[in-house]
Coordinates of C-alpha atoms and ligand atoms in Angstrom, one line a residue:
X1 CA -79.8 -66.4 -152.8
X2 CA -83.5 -67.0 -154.0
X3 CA -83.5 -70.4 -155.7
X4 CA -86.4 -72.8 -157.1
X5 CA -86.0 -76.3 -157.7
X6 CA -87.2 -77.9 -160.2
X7 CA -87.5 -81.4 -159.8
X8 CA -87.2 -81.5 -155.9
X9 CA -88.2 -84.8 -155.1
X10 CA -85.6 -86.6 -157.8
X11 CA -82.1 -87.7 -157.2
X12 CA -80.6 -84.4 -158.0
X13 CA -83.8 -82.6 -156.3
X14 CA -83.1 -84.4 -153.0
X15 CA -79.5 -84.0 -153.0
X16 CA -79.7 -80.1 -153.7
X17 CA -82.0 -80.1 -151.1
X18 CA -79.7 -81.4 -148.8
X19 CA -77.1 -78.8 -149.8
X20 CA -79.5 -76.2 -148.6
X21 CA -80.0 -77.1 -145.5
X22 CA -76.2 -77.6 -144.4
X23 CA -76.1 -74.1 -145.2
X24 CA -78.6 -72.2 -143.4
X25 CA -79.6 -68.5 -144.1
X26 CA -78.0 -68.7 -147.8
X27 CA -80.8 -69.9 -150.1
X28 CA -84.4 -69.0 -149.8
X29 CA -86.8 -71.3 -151.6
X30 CA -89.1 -69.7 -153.5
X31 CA -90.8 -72.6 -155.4
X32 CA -90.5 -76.4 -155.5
X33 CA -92.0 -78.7 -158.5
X34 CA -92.2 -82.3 -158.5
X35 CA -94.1 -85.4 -160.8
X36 CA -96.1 -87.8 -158.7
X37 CA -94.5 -88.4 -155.4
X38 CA -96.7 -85.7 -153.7
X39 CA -95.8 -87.1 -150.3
X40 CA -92.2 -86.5 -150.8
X41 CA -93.0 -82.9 -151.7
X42 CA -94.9 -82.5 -149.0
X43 CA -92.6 -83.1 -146.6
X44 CA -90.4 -80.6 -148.5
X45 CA -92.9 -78.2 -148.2
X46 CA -93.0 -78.4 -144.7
X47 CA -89.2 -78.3 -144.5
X48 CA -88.8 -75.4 -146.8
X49 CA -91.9 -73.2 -146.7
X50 CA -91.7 -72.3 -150.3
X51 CA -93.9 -70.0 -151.9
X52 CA -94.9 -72.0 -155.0
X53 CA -95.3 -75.5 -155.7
X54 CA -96.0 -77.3 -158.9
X55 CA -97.2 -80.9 -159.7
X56 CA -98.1 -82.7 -162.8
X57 CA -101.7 -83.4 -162.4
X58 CA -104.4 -81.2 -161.4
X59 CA -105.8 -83.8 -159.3
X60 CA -102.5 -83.9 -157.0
X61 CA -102.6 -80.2 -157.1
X62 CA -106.3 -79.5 -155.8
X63 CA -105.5 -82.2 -152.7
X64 CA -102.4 -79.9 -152.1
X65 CA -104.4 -77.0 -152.0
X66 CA -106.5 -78.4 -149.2
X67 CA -103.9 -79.4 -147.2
X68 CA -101.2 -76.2 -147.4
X69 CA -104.3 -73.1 -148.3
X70 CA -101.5 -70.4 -148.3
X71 CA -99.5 -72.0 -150.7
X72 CA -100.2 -71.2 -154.7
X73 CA -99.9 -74.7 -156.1
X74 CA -100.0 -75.2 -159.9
X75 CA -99.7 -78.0 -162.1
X76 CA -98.7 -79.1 -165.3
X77 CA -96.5 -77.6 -168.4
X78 CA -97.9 -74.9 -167.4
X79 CA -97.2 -74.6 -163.5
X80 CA -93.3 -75.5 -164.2
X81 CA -93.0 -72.9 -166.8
X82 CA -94.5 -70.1 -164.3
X83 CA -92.0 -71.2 -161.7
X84 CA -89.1 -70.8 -163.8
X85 CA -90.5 -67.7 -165.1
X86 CA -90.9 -66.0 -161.7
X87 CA -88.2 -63.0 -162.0
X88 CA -88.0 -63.6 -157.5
X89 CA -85.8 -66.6 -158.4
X90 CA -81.9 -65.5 -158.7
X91 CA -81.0 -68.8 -159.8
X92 CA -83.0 -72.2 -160.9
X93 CA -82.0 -75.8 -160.3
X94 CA -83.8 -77.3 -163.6
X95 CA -83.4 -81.2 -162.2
X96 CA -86.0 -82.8 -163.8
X97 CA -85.4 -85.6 -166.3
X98 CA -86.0 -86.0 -169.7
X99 CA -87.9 -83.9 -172.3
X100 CA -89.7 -81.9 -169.0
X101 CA -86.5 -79.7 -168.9
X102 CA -86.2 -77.7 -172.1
X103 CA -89.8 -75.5 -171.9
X104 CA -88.9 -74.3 -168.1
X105 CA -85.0 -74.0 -169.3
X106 CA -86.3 -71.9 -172.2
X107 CA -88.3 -69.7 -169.6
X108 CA -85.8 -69.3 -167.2
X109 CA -83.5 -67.7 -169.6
X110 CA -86.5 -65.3 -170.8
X111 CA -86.5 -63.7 -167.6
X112 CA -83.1 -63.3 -167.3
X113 CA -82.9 -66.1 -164.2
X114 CA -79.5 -67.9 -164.0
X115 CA -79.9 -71.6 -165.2
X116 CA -78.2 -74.3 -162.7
X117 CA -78.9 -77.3 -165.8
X118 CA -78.6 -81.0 -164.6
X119 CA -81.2 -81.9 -167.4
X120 CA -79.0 -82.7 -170.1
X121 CA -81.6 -83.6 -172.6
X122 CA -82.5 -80.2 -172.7
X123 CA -79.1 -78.8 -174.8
X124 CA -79.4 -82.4 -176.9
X125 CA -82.7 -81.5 -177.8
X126 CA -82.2 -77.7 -178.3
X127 CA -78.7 -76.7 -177.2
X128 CA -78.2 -74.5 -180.2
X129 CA -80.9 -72.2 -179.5
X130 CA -80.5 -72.1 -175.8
X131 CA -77.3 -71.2 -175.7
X132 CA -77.4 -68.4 -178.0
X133 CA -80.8 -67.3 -176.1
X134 CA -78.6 -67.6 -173.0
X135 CA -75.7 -65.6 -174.6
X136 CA -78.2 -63.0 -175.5
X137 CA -80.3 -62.4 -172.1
X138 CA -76.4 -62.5 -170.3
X139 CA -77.8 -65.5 -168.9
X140 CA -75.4 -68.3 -167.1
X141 CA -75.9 -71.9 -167.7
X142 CA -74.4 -73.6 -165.1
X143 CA -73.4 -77.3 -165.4
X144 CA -74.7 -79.5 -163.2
X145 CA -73.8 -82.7 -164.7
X146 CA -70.5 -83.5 -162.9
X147 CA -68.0 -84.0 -166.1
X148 CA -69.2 -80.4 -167.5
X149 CA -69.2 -79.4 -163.9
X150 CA -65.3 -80.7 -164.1
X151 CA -64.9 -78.9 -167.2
X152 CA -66.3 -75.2 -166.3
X153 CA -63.5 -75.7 -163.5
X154 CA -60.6 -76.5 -166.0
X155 CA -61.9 -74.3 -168.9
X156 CA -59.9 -71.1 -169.1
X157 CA -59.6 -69.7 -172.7
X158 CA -61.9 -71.9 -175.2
X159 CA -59.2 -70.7 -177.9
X160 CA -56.3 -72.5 -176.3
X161 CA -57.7 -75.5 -176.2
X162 CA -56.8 -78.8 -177.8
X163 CA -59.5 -81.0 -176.5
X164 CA -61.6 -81.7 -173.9
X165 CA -61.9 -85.4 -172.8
X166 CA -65.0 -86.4 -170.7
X167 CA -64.4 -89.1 -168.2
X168 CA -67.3 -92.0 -168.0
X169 CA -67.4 -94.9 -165.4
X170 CA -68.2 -97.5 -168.1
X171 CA -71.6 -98.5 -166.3
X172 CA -72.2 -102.2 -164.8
X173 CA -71.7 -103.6 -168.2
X174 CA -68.0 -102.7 -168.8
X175 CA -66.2 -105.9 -168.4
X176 CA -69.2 -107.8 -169.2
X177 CA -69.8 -109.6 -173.3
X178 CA -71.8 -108.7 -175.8
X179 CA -74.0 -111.5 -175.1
X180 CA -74.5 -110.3 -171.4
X181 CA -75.3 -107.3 -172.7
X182 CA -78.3 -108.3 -175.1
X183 CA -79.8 -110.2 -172.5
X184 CA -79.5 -108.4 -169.4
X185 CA -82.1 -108.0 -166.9
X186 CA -84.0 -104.0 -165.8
X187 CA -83.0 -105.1 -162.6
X188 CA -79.2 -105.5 -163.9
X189 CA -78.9 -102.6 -165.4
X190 CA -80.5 -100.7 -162.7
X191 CA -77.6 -101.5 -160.6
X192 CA -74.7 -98.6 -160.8
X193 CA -71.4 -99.5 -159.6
X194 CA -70.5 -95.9 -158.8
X195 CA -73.8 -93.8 -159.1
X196 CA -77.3 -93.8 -157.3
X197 CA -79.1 -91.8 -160.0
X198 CA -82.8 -91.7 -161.3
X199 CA -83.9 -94.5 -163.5
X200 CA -83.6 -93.1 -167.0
X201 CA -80.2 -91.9 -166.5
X202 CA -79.0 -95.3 -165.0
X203 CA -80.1 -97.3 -168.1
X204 CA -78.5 -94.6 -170.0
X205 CA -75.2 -94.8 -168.1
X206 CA -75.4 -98.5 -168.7
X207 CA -75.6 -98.3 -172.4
X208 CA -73.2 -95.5 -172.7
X209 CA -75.8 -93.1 -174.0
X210 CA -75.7 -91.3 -170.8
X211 CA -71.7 -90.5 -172.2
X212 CA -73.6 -90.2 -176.1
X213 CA -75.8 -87.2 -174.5
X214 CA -72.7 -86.0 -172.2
X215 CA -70.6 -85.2 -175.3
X216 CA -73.4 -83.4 -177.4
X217 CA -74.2 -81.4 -173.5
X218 CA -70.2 -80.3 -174.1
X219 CA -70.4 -79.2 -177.4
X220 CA -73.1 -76.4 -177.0
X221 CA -71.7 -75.7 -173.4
X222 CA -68.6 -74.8 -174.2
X223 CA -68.9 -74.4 -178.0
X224 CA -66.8 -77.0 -178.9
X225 CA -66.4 -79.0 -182.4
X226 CA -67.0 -82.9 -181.9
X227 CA -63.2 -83.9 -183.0
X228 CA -62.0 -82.1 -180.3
X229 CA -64.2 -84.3 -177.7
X230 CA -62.8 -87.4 -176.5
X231 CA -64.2 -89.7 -174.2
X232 CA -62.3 -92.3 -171.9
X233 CA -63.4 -94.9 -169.9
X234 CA -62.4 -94.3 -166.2
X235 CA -64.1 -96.7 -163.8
X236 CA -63.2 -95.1 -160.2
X237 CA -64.7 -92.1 -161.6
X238 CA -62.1 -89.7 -159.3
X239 CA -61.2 -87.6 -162.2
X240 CA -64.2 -86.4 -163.2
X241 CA -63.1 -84.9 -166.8
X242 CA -60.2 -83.1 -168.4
X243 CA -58.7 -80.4 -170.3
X244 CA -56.0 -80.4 -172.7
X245 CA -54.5 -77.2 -173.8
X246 CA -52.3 -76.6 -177.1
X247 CA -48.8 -76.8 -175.2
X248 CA -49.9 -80.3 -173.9
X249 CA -51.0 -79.2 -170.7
X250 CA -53.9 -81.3 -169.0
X251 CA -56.1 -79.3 -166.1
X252 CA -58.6 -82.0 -164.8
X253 CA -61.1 -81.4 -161.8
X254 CA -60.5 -85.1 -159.1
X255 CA -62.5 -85.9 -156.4
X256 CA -64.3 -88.9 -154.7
X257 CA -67.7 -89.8 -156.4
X258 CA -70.3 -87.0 -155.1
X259 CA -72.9 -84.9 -156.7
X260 CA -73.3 -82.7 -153.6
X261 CA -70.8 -81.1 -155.1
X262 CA -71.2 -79.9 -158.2
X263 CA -74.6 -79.5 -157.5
X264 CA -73.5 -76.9 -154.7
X265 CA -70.8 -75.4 -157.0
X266 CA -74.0 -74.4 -159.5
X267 CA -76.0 -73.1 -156.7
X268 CA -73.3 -70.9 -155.2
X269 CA -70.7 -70.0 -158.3
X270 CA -68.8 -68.3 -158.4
X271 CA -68.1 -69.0 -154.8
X272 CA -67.1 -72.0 -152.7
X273 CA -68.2 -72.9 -149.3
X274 CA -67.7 -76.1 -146.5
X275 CA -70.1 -78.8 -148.0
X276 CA -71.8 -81.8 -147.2
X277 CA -68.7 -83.9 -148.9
X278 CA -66.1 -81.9 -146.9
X279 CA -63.2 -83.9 -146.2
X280 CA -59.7 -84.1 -147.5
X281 CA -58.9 -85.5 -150.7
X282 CA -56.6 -88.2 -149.9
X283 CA -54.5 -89.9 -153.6
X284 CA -53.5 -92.8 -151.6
X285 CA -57.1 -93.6 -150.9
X286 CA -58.0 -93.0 -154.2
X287 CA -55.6 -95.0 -155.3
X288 CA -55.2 -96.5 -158.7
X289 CA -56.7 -94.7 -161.6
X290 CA -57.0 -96.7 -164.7
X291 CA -58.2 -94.8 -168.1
X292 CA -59.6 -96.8 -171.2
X293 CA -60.7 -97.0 -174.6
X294 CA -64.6 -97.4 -174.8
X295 CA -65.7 -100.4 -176.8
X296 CA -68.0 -99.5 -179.7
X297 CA -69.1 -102.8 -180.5
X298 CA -70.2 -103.5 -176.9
X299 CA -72.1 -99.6 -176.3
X300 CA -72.9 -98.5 -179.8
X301 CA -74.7 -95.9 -178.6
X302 CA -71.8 -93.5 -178.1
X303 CA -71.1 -93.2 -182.1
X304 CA -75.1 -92.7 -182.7
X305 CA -74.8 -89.9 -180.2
X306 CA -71.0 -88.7 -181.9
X307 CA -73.0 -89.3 -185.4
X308 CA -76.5 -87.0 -184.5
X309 CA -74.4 -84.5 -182.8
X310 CA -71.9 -83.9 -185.6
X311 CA -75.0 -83.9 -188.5
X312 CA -76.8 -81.8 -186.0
X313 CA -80.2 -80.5 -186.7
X314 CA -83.3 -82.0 -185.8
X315 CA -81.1 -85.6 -185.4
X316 CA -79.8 -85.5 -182.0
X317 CA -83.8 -84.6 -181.3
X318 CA -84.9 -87.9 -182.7
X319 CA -81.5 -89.7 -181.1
X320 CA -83.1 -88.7 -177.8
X321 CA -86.9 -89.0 -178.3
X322 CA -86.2 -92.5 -179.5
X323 CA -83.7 -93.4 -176.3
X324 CA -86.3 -91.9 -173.9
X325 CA -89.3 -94.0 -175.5
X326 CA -87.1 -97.2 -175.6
X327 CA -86.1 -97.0 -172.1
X328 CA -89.1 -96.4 -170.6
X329 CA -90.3 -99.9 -172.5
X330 CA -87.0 -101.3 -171.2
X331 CA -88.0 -100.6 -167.9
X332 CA -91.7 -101.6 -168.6
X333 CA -90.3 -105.0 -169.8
X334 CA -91.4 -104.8 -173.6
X335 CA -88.1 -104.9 -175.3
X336 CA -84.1 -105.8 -174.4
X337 CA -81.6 -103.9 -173.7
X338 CA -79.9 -103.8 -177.1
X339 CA -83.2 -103.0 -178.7
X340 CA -82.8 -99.1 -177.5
X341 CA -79.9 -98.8 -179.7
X342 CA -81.0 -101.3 -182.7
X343 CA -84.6 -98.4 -182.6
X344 CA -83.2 -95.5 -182.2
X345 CA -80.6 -96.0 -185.4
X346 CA -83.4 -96.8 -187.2
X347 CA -85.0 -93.7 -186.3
X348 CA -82.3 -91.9 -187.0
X349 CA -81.9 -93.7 -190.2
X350 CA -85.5 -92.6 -191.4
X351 CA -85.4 -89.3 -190.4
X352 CA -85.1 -86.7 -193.0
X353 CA -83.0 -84.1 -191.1
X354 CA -84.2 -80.6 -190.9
X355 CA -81.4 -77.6 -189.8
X356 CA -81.4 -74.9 -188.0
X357 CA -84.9 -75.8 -186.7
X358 CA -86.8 -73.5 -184.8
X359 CA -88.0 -74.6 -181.5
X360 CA -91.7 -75.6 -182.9
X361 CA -89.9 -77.8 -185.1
X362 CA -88.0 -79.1 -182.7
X363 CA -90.9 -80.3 -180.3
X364 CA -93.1 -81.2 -183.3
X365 CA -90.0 -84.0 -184.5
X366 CA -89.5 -84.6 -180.9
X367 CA -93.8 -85.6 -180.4
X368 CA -93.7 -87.6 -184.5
X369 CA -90.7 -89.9 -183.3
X370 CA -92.0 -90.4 -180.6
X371 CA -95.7 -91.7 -181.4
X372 CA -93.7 -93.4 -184.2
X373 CA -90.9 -95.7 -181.5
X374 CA -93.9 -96.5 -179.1
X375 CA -96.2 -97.9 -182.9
X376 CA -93.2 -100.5 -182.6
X377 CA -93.0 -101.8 -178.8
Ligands
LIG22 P1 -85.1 -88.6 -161.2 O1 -85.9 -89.5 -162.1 O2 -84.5 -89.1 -159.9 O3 -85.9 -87.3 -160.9 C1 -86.7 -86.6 -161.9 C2 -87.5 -85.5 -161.3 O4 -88.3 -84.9 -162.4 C3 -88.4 -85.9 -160.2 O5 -88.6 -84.9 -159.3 C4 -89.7 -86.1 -161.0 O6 -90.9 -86.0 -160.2 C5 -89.7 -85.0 -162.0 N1 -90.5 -85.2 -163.2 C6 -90.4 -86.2 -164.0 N2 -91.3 -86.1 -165.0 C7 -92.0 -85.0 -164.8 C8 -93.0 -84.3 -165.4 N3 -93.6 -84.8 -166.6 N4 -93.5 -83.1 -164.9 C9 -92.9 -82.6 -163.8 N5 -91.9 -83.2 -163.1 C10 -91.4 -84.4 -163.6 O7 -83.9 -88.0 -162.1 P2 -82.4 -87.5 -161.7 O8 -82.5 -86.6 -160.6 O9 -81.5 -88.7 -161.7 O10 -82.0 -86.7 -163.0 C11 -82.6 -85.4 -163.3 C12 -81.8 -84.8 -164.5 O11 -80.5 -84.6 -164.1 C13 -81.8 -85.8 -165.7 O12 -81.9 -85.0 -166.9 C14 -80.4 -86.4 -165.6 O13 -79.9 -86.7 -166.9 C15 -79.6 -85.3 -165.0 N6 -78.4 -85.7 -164.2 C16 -78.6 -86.5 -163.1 C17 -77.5 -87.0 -162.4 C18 -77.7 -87.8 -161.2 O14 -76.7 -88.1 -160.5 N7 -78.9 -88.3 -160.8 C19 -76.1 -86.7 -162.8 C20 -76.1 -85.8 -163.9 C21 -77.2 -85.3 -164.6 P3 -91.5 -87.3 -159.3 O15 -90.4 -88.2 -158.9 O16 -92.2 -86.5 -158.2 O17 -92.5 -88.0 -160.3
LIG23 MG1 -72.5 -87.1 -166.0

């Protein structure tokens, strides 16, 4: 299988990376793209001899040229939307985070190339016209993100279903106050009980956006209304999500914590091989499993995201600009915690909601709120 990564030196990058090499001969690796951590990517590039390469800056990219001359290194918007346009690839791993992943997505499914998405922000930004672009082209979007990943498992026919009920850990903040909340520390919040993940999607797991995004993801994956999606706090995170059927049936996909393997599934579905994670699933280990309620008033974020996904439009575009732009001052230290939420309502609030927008729309509201959320750090 010819496969590009896009991504390759982030959490899910690595990890897929390590899924190709515990299977040898399977997956050729016809282009890698990273940010800045060139010297990761070279040591990928020595490991995988890819064919392409892309970085962001053209600086990185000219000292990359000097050091591999065979390899055709690119850079920028540009260089990531040529890999995942190259009609070689079979399949793409589009693993990068944030707002990066919707132009290559977009791209991908031009050229007919099989989409394995962990970028989630890419079908909150635009899943609507994604999906049908996808549905068009016969193009598959595979879910990385391990609750949709659960769900693609469990999902037979969409019309027999009753609901579909995402699992979340609950983040290091579940048992804490409200208090604890407002004044918590980057370095608190950057500590995952169950996930070692990249830093936007930790902070968003800790404020329950990550679950906020999740349940808009689920909607445009598997086309389902928002009343029918229920989310439930399950802090082993073994059952990685659920369906329920009309008769009352429940199908859900368990498992220790791992992405290895839903990262593999996407890269080899519709089959399934020996993995990295290979080892009996044992209940008694897993033990207890408890399932609860998520507390609003402690991780408002969830009902913004419920909120921007049911009015749809260019909202859930201004939910997730906003969220990006706050947590990346989080993380710089220029606001709290809670202050990601109390800005991004207020950029919801303020935004006068445009539907069906086409995709110029979408990254012109997407650039506006974003100028407009950093004029207030
Ligand atoms: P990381 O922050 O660990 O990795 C992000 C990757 O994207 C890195 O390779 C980074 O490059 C690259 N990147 C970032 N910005 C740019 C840019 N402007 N141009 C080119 N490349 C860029 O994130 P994760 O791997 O944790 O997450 C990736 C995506 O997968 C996210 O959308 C996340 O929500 C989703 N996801 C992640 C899960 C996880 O377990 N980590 C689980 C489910 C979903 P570099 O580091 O070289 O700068
Ligand atoms: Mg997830």
């Amino acid at each position: 299988m010819k496969i590009s990564i896009l991504g390759s030196t982030g959490s899910i990058g690595r990890q897929a990376l390590e899924v190709v090499q515990k299977m040898p001969g399977f997956f050729e690796i016809i282009s890698l793209s990273a940010g800045s951590n060139v010297e990761l990517l070279k040591q990928q590039i020595k490991l995988v001899n890819p064919q392409n390469v892309s970085v962001k800056s053209e600086e990185d990219a000219i000292c990359l040229q000097k050091e591999f001359p065979k390899l055709n290194v690119l850079f920028g918007e540009k260089g990531i939307v040529d890999i995942a346009s190259d009609r070689t690839n079979e399949r793409i791993l589009v693993s990068v985070s944030g707002k990066t992943g919707l132009k290559p997505t977009l791209a991908a499914i031009d050229n007919n190339i099989d989409v394995a998405l962990a970028n989630k922000e890419t079908l909150v930004m635009a899943g609507d016209i994604v999906m049908r672009k996808a549905q068009e082209k016969n193009v598959k979007i595979l879910p990385v993100d391990s609750e949709h990943g659960a769900i693609h498992q469990c999902l037979k026919d969409r019309n027999e279903v009753e609901k579909l009920i995402i699992t979340a850990s609950g983040g290091p903040f579940r048992e804490k106050s409200i208090d604890d909340i407002k004044n918590a520390t980057v370095e608190e919040t950057l500590h995952h009980p169950r996930w070692n993940m990249g830093k936007k999607i930790t902070i968003d797991s800790a404020t329950l956006m990550n679950k906020g995004l999740e349940v808009i993801e689920a909607h445009h994956l598997f086309d389902m209304p928002y009343d029918k999606i229920q989310v439930v706090v399950h802090p082993q995170s073994i059952v990685h999500s659920a369906v329920e059927y009309v008769d009352g049936s429940v199908i859900a996909q368990l498992g220790f914590p791992s992405m290895h393997i839903p990262i593999q599934y996407t890269l080899t579905y519709p089959y399934r091989f020996e993995g990295i994670e290979t080892k009996s699933f044992d209940f008694v280990k897993a033990g207890r499993l408890d399932f609860l309620e998520p507390d609003e008033n402690k991780f408002p974020c969830l009902k913004l995201a419920f909120q921007a996904g049911k009015e749809g439009g260019t909202l859930p575009v201004v939910m997730n600009a906003a969220n990006e732009e706050c947590v990346f001052a989080f993380l710089d230290k220029k606001i709290s915690l809670w202050r990601i939420f109390e800005i991004t309502k207020k950029m919801m609030e303020c935004h006068e909601n445009i539907k069906n927008p086409s995709i110029d729309e979408i990254f012109e509201v997407d650039r506006i709120t974003r100028i407009r959320v950093k004029e207030l750090f």
